[in-house]
Short mmCIF file of C-alpha atoms and ligand atoms in Angstrom, two decimals:
data_model
loop_
_atom_site.label_atom_id
_atom_site.label_comp_id
_atom_site.label_asym_id
_atom_site.label_seq_id
_atom_site.Cartn_x
_atom_site.Cartn_y
_atom_site.Cartn_z
CA UNK A 259 -0.82 -13.04 49.91
CA UNK A 260 1.50 -11.13 49.14
CA UNK A 261 2.60 -10.69 45.76
CA UNK A 262 5.67 -7.80 45.21
CA UNK A 263 4.37 -8.00 41.42
CA UNK A 264 0.79 -7.40 40.18
CA UNK A 265 0.76 -6.37 36.71
CA UNK A 266 -3.15 -5.93 37.26
CA UNK A 267 -2.63 -2.39 38.77
CA UNK A 268 -1.67 -1.18 35.99
CA UNK A 269 -4.89 -2.34 34.34
CA UNK A 270 -7.30 -1.44 37.01
CA UNK A 271 -9.02 1.74 34.61
CA UNK A 272 -9.14 3.37 31.88
CA UNK A 273 -7.19 6.55 32.75
CA UNK A 274 -4.46 4.28 34.03
CA UNK A 275 -4.36 1.82 30.99
CA UNK A 276 -4.53 5.53 28.66
CA UNK A 277 -1.32 6.27 31.05
CA UNK A 278 0.82 3.18 30.26
CA UNK A 279 -0.20 2.51 26.57
CA UNK A 280 2.93 1.89 24.41
CA UNK A 281 1.33 2.49 21.02
CA UNK A 282 -0.93 4.90 19.98
CA UNK A 283 -2.24 5.27 16.29
CA UNK A 284 -3.01 8.40 14.52
CA UNK A 285 -4.73 9.52 11.30
CA UNK A 286 -1.15 10.78 9.96
CA UNK A 287 0.29 7.02 10.15
CA UNK A 288 -2.71 6.04 7.37
CA UNK A 289 -2.29 5.72 3.87
CA UNK A 290 -5.76 5.73 1.97
CA UNK A 291 -5.56 3.37 -1.26
CA UNK A 292 -7.61 4.59 -3.57
CA UNK A 293 -8.98 2.81 -7.32
CA UNK A 294 -9.30 5.44 -10.02
CA UNK A 295 -11.47 4.30 -13.46
CA UNK A 296 -12.44 5.97 -16.53
CA UNK A 297 -15.76 7.71 -16.67
CA UNK A 298 -17.54 10.51 -14.65
CA UNK A 299 -20.30 10.20 -11.73
CA UNK A 300 -18.71 6.72 -11.12
CA UNK A 301 -18.58 5.31 -7.99
CA UNK A 302 -18.60 1.12 -8.45
CA UNK A 303 -18.49 -0.67 -5.06
CA UNK A 304 -16.22 -3.58 -5.19
CA UNK A 305 -18.12 -6.76 -4.14
CA UNK A 306 -15.39 -8.29 -2.40
CA UNK A 307 -13.97 -4.67 -0.54
CA UNK A 308 -17.17 -3.93 1.05
CA UNK A 309 -16.74 0.20 1.50
CA UNK A 310 -14.18 0.51 -1.20
CA UNK A 311 -14.90 1.53 -5.00
CA UNK A 312 -13.90 2.17 -8.25
CA UNK A 313 -13.86 5.95 -9.14
CA UNK A 314 -14.13 8.18 -11.64
CA UNK A 315 -11.56 11.14 -11.22
CA UNK A 316 -14.68 13.64 -10.50
CA UNK A 317 -15.43 11.15 -7.33
CA UNK A 318 -12.18 10.74 -6.39
CA UNK A 319 -11.52 14.07 -5.69
CA UNK A 320 -14.73 13.98 -3.77
CA UNK A 321 -13.37 11.25 -2.18
CA UNK A 322 -10.21 12.61 -1.28
CA UNK A 323 -11.34 15.73 -0.24
CA UNK A 324 -14.17 13.89 2.48
CA UNK A 325 -10.97 11.97 3.83
CA UNK A 326 -8.77 15.23 3.99
CA UNK A 327 -11.77 16.69 5.97
CA UNK A 328 -11.46 13.85 8.37
CA UNK A 329 -7.86 14.04 9.00
CA UNK A 330 -6.54 11.42 6.51
CA UNK A 331 -4.04 13.54 4.60
CA UNK A 332 -2.41 10.82 2.52
CA UNK A 333 -3.18 8.42 -0.09
CA UNK A 334 -2.02 6.12 -2.95
CA UNK A 335 -3.63 5.81 -6.47
CA UNK A 336 -4.52 2.52 -8.48
CA UNK A 337 -5.37 3.19 -11.91
CA UNK A 338 -7.63 1.16 -13.67
CA UNK A 339 -7.73 2.08 -17.50
CA UNK A 340 -10.46 1.09 -19.87
CA UNK A 341 -7.60 0.03 -22.45
CA UNK A 342 -4.83 -2.56 -21.66
CA UNK A 343 -2.11 -3.72 -23.96
CA UNK A 344 0.90 -6.19 -23.90
CA UNK A 345 3.52 -3.26 -22.87
CA UNK A 346 0.91 -1.38 -20.23
CA UNK A 347 1.01 1.98 -22.56
CA UNK A 348 -1.71 3.52 -20.13
CA UNK A 349 1.08 3.19 -17.61
CA UNK A 350 2.93 5.79 -18.85
CA UNK A 351 0.59 7.94 -21.29
CA UNK A 352 0.80 11.69 -20.30
CA UNK A 353 -3.16 11.51 -20.29
CA UNK A 354 -3.18 8.09 -18.52
CA UNK A 355 -5.88 7.33 -16.24
CA UNK A 356 -3.40 7.95 -13.15
CA UNK A 357 -1.69 10.80 -14.53
CA UNK A 358 -5.12 12.52 -14.76
CA UNK A 359 -6.17 11.80 -11.29
CA UNK A 360 -3.11 12.88 -9.78
CA UNK A 361 -3.54 16.12 -11.89
CA UNK A 362 -6.79 16.72 -10.76
CA UNK A 363 -6.30 15.41 -7.02
CA UNK A 364 -3.34 17.89 -6.69
CA UNK A 365 -5.04 20.50 -8.21
CA UNK A 366 -8.42 20.50 -6.02
CA UNK A 367 -7.55 19.34 -2.76
CA UNK A 368 -5.59 21.76 -0.85
CA UNK A 369 -2.44 20.03 1.44
CA UNK A 370 -2.97 16.46 0.36
CA UNK A 371 -0.02 13.95 -0.15
CA UNK A 372 -0.28 11.78 -3.30
CA UNK A 373 1.40 8.44 -3.70
CA UNK A 374 1.51 6.78 -7.01
CA UNK A 375 1.61 3.18 -7.27
CA UNK A 376 4.47 2.23 -9.59
CA UNK A 377 3.59 -1.01 -11.70
CA UNK A 378 1.96 -2.37 -14.91
CA UNK A 379 -0.11 -5.01 -13.76
CA UNK A 380 -3.01 -2.72 -14.38
CA UNK A 381 -2.29 -1.53 -17.58
CA UNK A 382 -1.51 -5.27 -19.47
CA UNK A 383 -3.43 -7.18 -21.00
CA UNK A 384 -1.89 -9.96 -19.70
CA UNK A 385 -2.17 -9.02 -16.14
CA UNK A 386 1.84 -9.43 -15.29
CA UNK A 387 3.72 -6.75 -13.61
CA UNK A 388 6.12 -6.33 -16.72
CA UNK A 389 6.83 -7.06 -20.36
CA UNK A 390 6.29 -11.11 -21.54
CA UNK A 391 8.19 -12.99 -23.84
CA UNK A 392 7.56 -16.60 -24.25
CA UNK A 393 5.75 -17.00 -20.96
CA UNK A 394 8.56 -15.26 -19.22
CA UNK A 395 7.84 -12.01 -17.19
CA UNK A 396 11.29 -10.10 -18.53
CA UNK A 397 13.08 -8.10 -15.83
CA UNK A 398 15.44 -5.91 -17.39
CA UNK A 399 13.05 -4.39 -20.54
CA UNK A 400 10.44 -4.02 -18.07
CA UNK A 401 12.66 -1.15 -16.26
CA UNK A 402 12.62 1.02 -18.92
CA UNK A 403 8.59 0.89 -18.68
CA UNK A 404 8.47 1.34 -14.93
CA UNK A 405 10.95 4.52 -15.15
CA UNK A 406 9.10 6.27 -17.71
CA UNK A 407 6.04 5.47 -15.67
CA UNK A 408 7.53 7.29 -12.75
CA UNK A 409 8.53 9.89 -14.89
CA UNK A 410 5.22 10.76 -16.35
CA UNK A 411 3.56 10.45 -12.65
CA UNK A 412 5.83 12.68 -11.10
CA UNK A 413 5.08 15.10 -13.85
CA UNK A 414 1.64 15.13 -13.17
CA UNK A 415 2.16 15.80 -9.62
CA UNK A 416 2.63 12.79 -7.69
CA UNK A 417 4.63 13.37 -3.90
CA UNK A 418 6.24 10.13 -3.66
CA UNK A 419 6.70 7.09 -6.23
CA UNK A 420 5.80 3.69 -4.84
CA UNK A 421 7.18 0.89 -7.02
CA UNK A 422 5.44 -2.27 -6.33
CA UNK A 423 6.55 -4.62 -9.42
CA UNK A 424 8.92 -6.61 -7.53
CA UNK A 425 11.97 -6.45 -10.98
CA UNK A 426 15.43 -6.54 -9.67
CA UNK A 427 16.87 -3.24 -9.75
CA UNK A 428 13.66 -1.42 -10.13
CA UNK A 429 14.57 1.43 -7.36
CA UNK A 430 18.16 2.24 -8.99
CA UNK A 431 16.89 2.58 -12.50
CA UNK A 432 13.36 4.56 -11.14
CA UNK A 433 15.80 6.89 -8.88
CA UNK A 434 18.18 7.90 -12.02
CA UNK A 435 15.37 8.37 -14.45
CA UNK A 436 13.46 11.04 -11.70
CA UNK A 437 16.61 12.64 -10.63
CA UNK A 438 17.54 12.93 -14.92
CA UNK A 439 14.05 14.57 -15.30
CA UNK A 440 14.80 17.29 -12.03
CA UNK A 441 12.73 15.25 -9.91
CA UNK A 442 15.78 14.66 -7.16
CA UNK A 443 13.33 15.78 -4.59
CA UNK A 444 10.60 13.06 -5.14
CA UNK A 445 11.18 9.93 -2.83
CA UNK A 446 10.94 6.67 -3.64
CA UNK A 447 8.83 4.32 -0.93
CA UNK A 448 9.43 1.10 -2.24
CA UNK A 449 7.69 -2.16 -1.96
CA UNK A 450 10.91 -4.23 -1.02
CA UNK A 451 9.60 -7.07 0.49
CA UNK A 452 6.63 -8.05 -1.29
CA UNK A 453 4.93 -11.64 -1.15
CA UNK A 454 3.54 -13.80 -3.55
CA UNK A 455 0.54 -13.79 -2.09
CA UNK A 456 -3.08 -15.37 -1.77
CA UNK A 457 -4.41 -12.21 -0.02
CA UNK A 458 -4.17 -9.91 -3.00
CA UNK A 459 -7.35 -11.51 -4.34
CA UNK A 460 -9.76 -8.91 -3.86
CA UNK A 461 -7.53 -6.10 -5.22
CA UNK A 462 -7.35 -7.53 -8.66
CA UNK A 463 -10.92 -7.76 -8.95
CA UNK A 464 -10.64 -4.21 -7.53
CA UNK A 465 -7.89 -3.54 -10.10
CA UNK A 466 -8.69 -6.11 -12.55
CA UNK A 467 -5.25 -6.97 -12.71
CA UNK A 468 -5.29 -11.00 -12.21
CA UNK A 469 -2.33 -12.68 -14.39
CA UNK A 470 -4.05 -14.45 -17.48
CA UNK A 471 -1.83 -17.04 -17.16
CA UNK A 472 0.79 -18.46 -14.50
CA UNK A 473 0.87 -16.25 -11.13
CA UNK A 474 3.51 -14.23 -10.04
CA UNK A 475 6.01 -16.45 -7.80
CA UNK A 476 8.63 -15.57 -10.42
CA UNK A 477 8.95 -11.97 -9.26
CA UNK A 478 7.09 -11.75 -5.82
CA UNK A 479 8.61 -13.68 -2.76
CA UNK A 480 8.05 -16.93 -1.20
CA UNK A 481 6.04 -16.87 1.77
CA UNK A 482 8.42 -19.18 3.44
CA UNK A 483 10.97 -16.88 3.05
CA UNK A 484 12.80 -14.38 5.92
CA UNK A 485 16.37 -14.18 5.06
CA UNK A 486 15.47 -13.30 1.79
CA UNK A 487 13.11 -10.50 2.91
CA UNK A 488 16.58 -8.36 4.65
CA UNK A 489 18.39 -9.61 1.24
CA UNK A 490 15.37 -7.43 -0.80
CA UNK A 491 15.44 -4.79 2.01
CA UNK A 492 19.23 -4.08 1.74
CA UNK A 493 19.17 -4.19 -2.20
CA UNK A 494 16.23 -0.92 -2.16
CA UNK A 495 17.83 0.52 0.58
CA UNK A 496 21.48 0.63 -1.38
CA UNK A 497 19.87 1.90 -4.30
CA UNK A 498 18.41 4.69 -2.36
CA UNK A 499 14.89 3.94 -1.60
CA UNK A 500 13.95 6.42 1.28
CA UNK A 501 11.02 4.14 2.70
CA UNK A 502 11.07 0.55 2.84
CA UNK A 503 7.50 -1.19 2.34
CA UNK A 504 6.63 -5.06 3.52
CA UNK A 505 3.51 -6.56 2.36
CA UNK A 506 0.84 -8.15 3.33
CA UNK A 507 1.12 -6.92 6.81
CA UNK A 508 -0.44 -8.93 9.66
CA UNK A 509 0.60 -12.57 8.49
CA UNK A 510 4.40 -10.86 7.72
CA UNK A 511 4.36 -9.06 11.46
CA UNK A 512 8.19 -10.84 12.17
CA UNK A 513 9.50 -9.47 8.71
CA UNK A 514 7.76 -5.75 9.51
CA UNK A 515 9.72 -6.11 13.02
CA UNK A 516 13.04 -7.43 11.44
CA UNK A 517 13.09 -4.88 8.73
CA UNK A 518 12.31 -2.16 11.67
CA UNK A 519 15.31 -2.98 13.18
CA UNK A 520 17.99 -3.42 10.46
CA UNK A 521 17.28 -0.07 8.51
CA UNK A 522 17.20 3.15 9.88
CA UNK A 523 14.60 4.50 7.14
CA UNK A 524 10.28 4.94 7.73
CA UNK A 525 9.15 1.47 7.53
CA UNK A 526 5.37 0.90 5.65
CA UNK A 527 3.37 -2.00 6.05
CA UNK A 528 0.61 -2.66 3.50
CA UNK A 529 -2.81 -4.05 4.95
CA UNK A 530 -3.96 -5.64 2.01
CA UNK A 531 -7.04 -6.23 0.28
CA UNK A 532 -7.40 -10.00 2.04
CA UNK A 533 -6.63 -8.95 5.53
CA UNK A 534 -9.52 -6.23 4.80
CA UNK A 535 -12.04 -8.59 3.12
CA UNK A 536 -11.86 -11.10 6.01
CA UNK A 537 -12.25 -8.78 8.70
CA UNK A 538 -15.63 -7.32 7.07
CA UNK A 539 -16.91 -10.31 5.94
CA UNK A 540 -16.86 -11.71 9.31
CA UNK A 541 -17.63 -8.75 10.85
CA UNK A 542 -20.95 -8.84 8.07
CA UNK A 543 -21.49 -12.52 9.50
CA UNK A 544 -21.62 -10.85 13.40
CA UNK A 545 -18.93 -13.57 14.01
CA UNK A 546 -16.74 -10.81 14.95
CA UNK A 547 -17.12 -6.71 16.44
CA UNK A 548 -15.53 -5.26 12.82
CA UNK A 549 -14.20 -2.18 14.31
CA UNK A 550 -12.43 -3.72 17.09
CA UNK A 551 -10.72 -6.33 15.18
CA UNK A 552 -9.88 -3.54 12.51
CA UNK A 553 -8.30 -1.63 14.85
CA UNK A 554 -6.60 -4.38 16.93
CA UNK A 555 -5.10 -5.34 13.70
CA UNK A 556 -3.52 -1.94 12.71
CA UNK A 557 -2.16 -1.23 16.23
CA UNK A 558 -0.52 -5.31 15.91
CA UNK A 559 1.09 -3.59 12.44
CA UNK A 560 2.29 -0.72 14.00
CA UNK A 561 3.56 -2.64 17.48
CA UNK A 562 5.57 -4.69 15.04
CA UNK A 563 7.57 -1.63 13.50
CA UNK A 564 5.71 0.22 10.90
CA UNK A 565 5.65 3.71 10.94
CA UNK A 566 3.10 3.77 8.18
CA UNK A 567 0.46 1.84 7.29
CA UNK A 568 -1.53 1.71 3.93
CA UNK A 569 -5.20 0.48 4.61
CA UNK A 570 -8.68 0.30 3.14
CA UNK A 571 -9.81 1.36 6.61
CA UNK A 572 -8.22 4.48 6.60
CA UNK A 573 -11.10 6.70 6.48
CA UNK A 574 -13.60 4.85 8.10
CA UNK A 575 -11.37 4.47 11.54
CA UNK A 576 -9.33 7.80 11.03
CA UNK A 577 -11.99 9.82 12.72
CA UNK A 578 -12.19 6.78 15.59
CA UNK A 579 -8.82 7.65 16.35
CA UNK A 580 -6.23 10.55 17.51
C1 PBG B 849 0.63 -4.43 -8.02
C2 PBG B 849 -0.29 -4.27 -6.72
C3 PBG B 849 -0.78 -5.30 -6.21
C4 PBG B 849 -0.92 -4.63 -4.75
C5 PBG B 849 -0.84 -3.55 -4.85
N1 PBG B 849 -0.09 -3.25 -5.82
C6 PBG B 849 -1.32 -6.64 -7.14
C7 PBG B 849 -0.65 -7.58 -6.82
O1 PBG B 849 0.91 -7.85 -6.50
O2 PBG B 849 -0.81 -8.35 -7.26
C8 PBG B 849 -2.16 -5.24 -3.78
C9 PBG B 849 -2.79 -4.72 -2.86
C10 PBG B 849 -3.93 -5.07 -2.10
O3 PBG B 849 -3.86 -6.65 -2.29
O4 PBG B 849 -4.52 -4.65 -1.50
N2 PBG B 849 0.68 -3.23 -8.61
#
């Protein structure tokens, strides 16, 4: 048999495979999400996210420092306050848990990038991402609180603000508030395309942020919609988002690719808690090779077009690549 084309010629050895490899992961691609809670010496494992913890500020500093030592430079912080109220006051309190965490990490760990998640759901007693009236999540009254939160996060030392709340107009309002307070140099990484997803389940346990009534379908996107994702991304781009984020990641590779092709800004993808939990669970049962499947998922997310990947595997796998 003579075939002119034999693709297997380029797969014969690891050396040749490495030579023609199109996509590679490096630790610089990763952002490490961490949950910070009140107290001291707290390192409480999250049942549905083995290997992830609720950390008090002192433990958080240790974790970020250790990850930094292993080559992971970026972290995104989620606050888990003890006190919640209807308007999420702790989200924008000067001495809120997130603000204290940002200050401590920036003070104690050298050369680390701290991203602040900007949302109210971890801070409200009803668990919704905005102000609630008569069972409705109100858009415009929420914007002012998100803007205050962004400014207080920047004041605490956050390097990037990442609004994840899905209220209309949030990028514009946060940009304006940051600029008015002298933070025109602080980028916004917008969760532009965020689906109402079952894959957030374990996160809500971790952040104790499950909605107490109803669900988030009134503000997060319908998983059936792709055209609408382009509209959401375009709006945030026009309002000045510096980085556009798609979430979840693996079930939405088509969306990551489409956003990548349409917008000339860095694209981030969030491999969310449910994606992590599924890989961990099947790995623990011995049903899959956990590390292999995790790396394959991450390379798929990058191949689809993500420049930045938020992943709970960041520290564990950071040392295994690049
Ligand atoms: C909202 C927010 C959520 C996640 C990140 N930011 C939860 C939600 O919308 O319910 C989910 C991340 C994950 O599942 O890993 N503050």
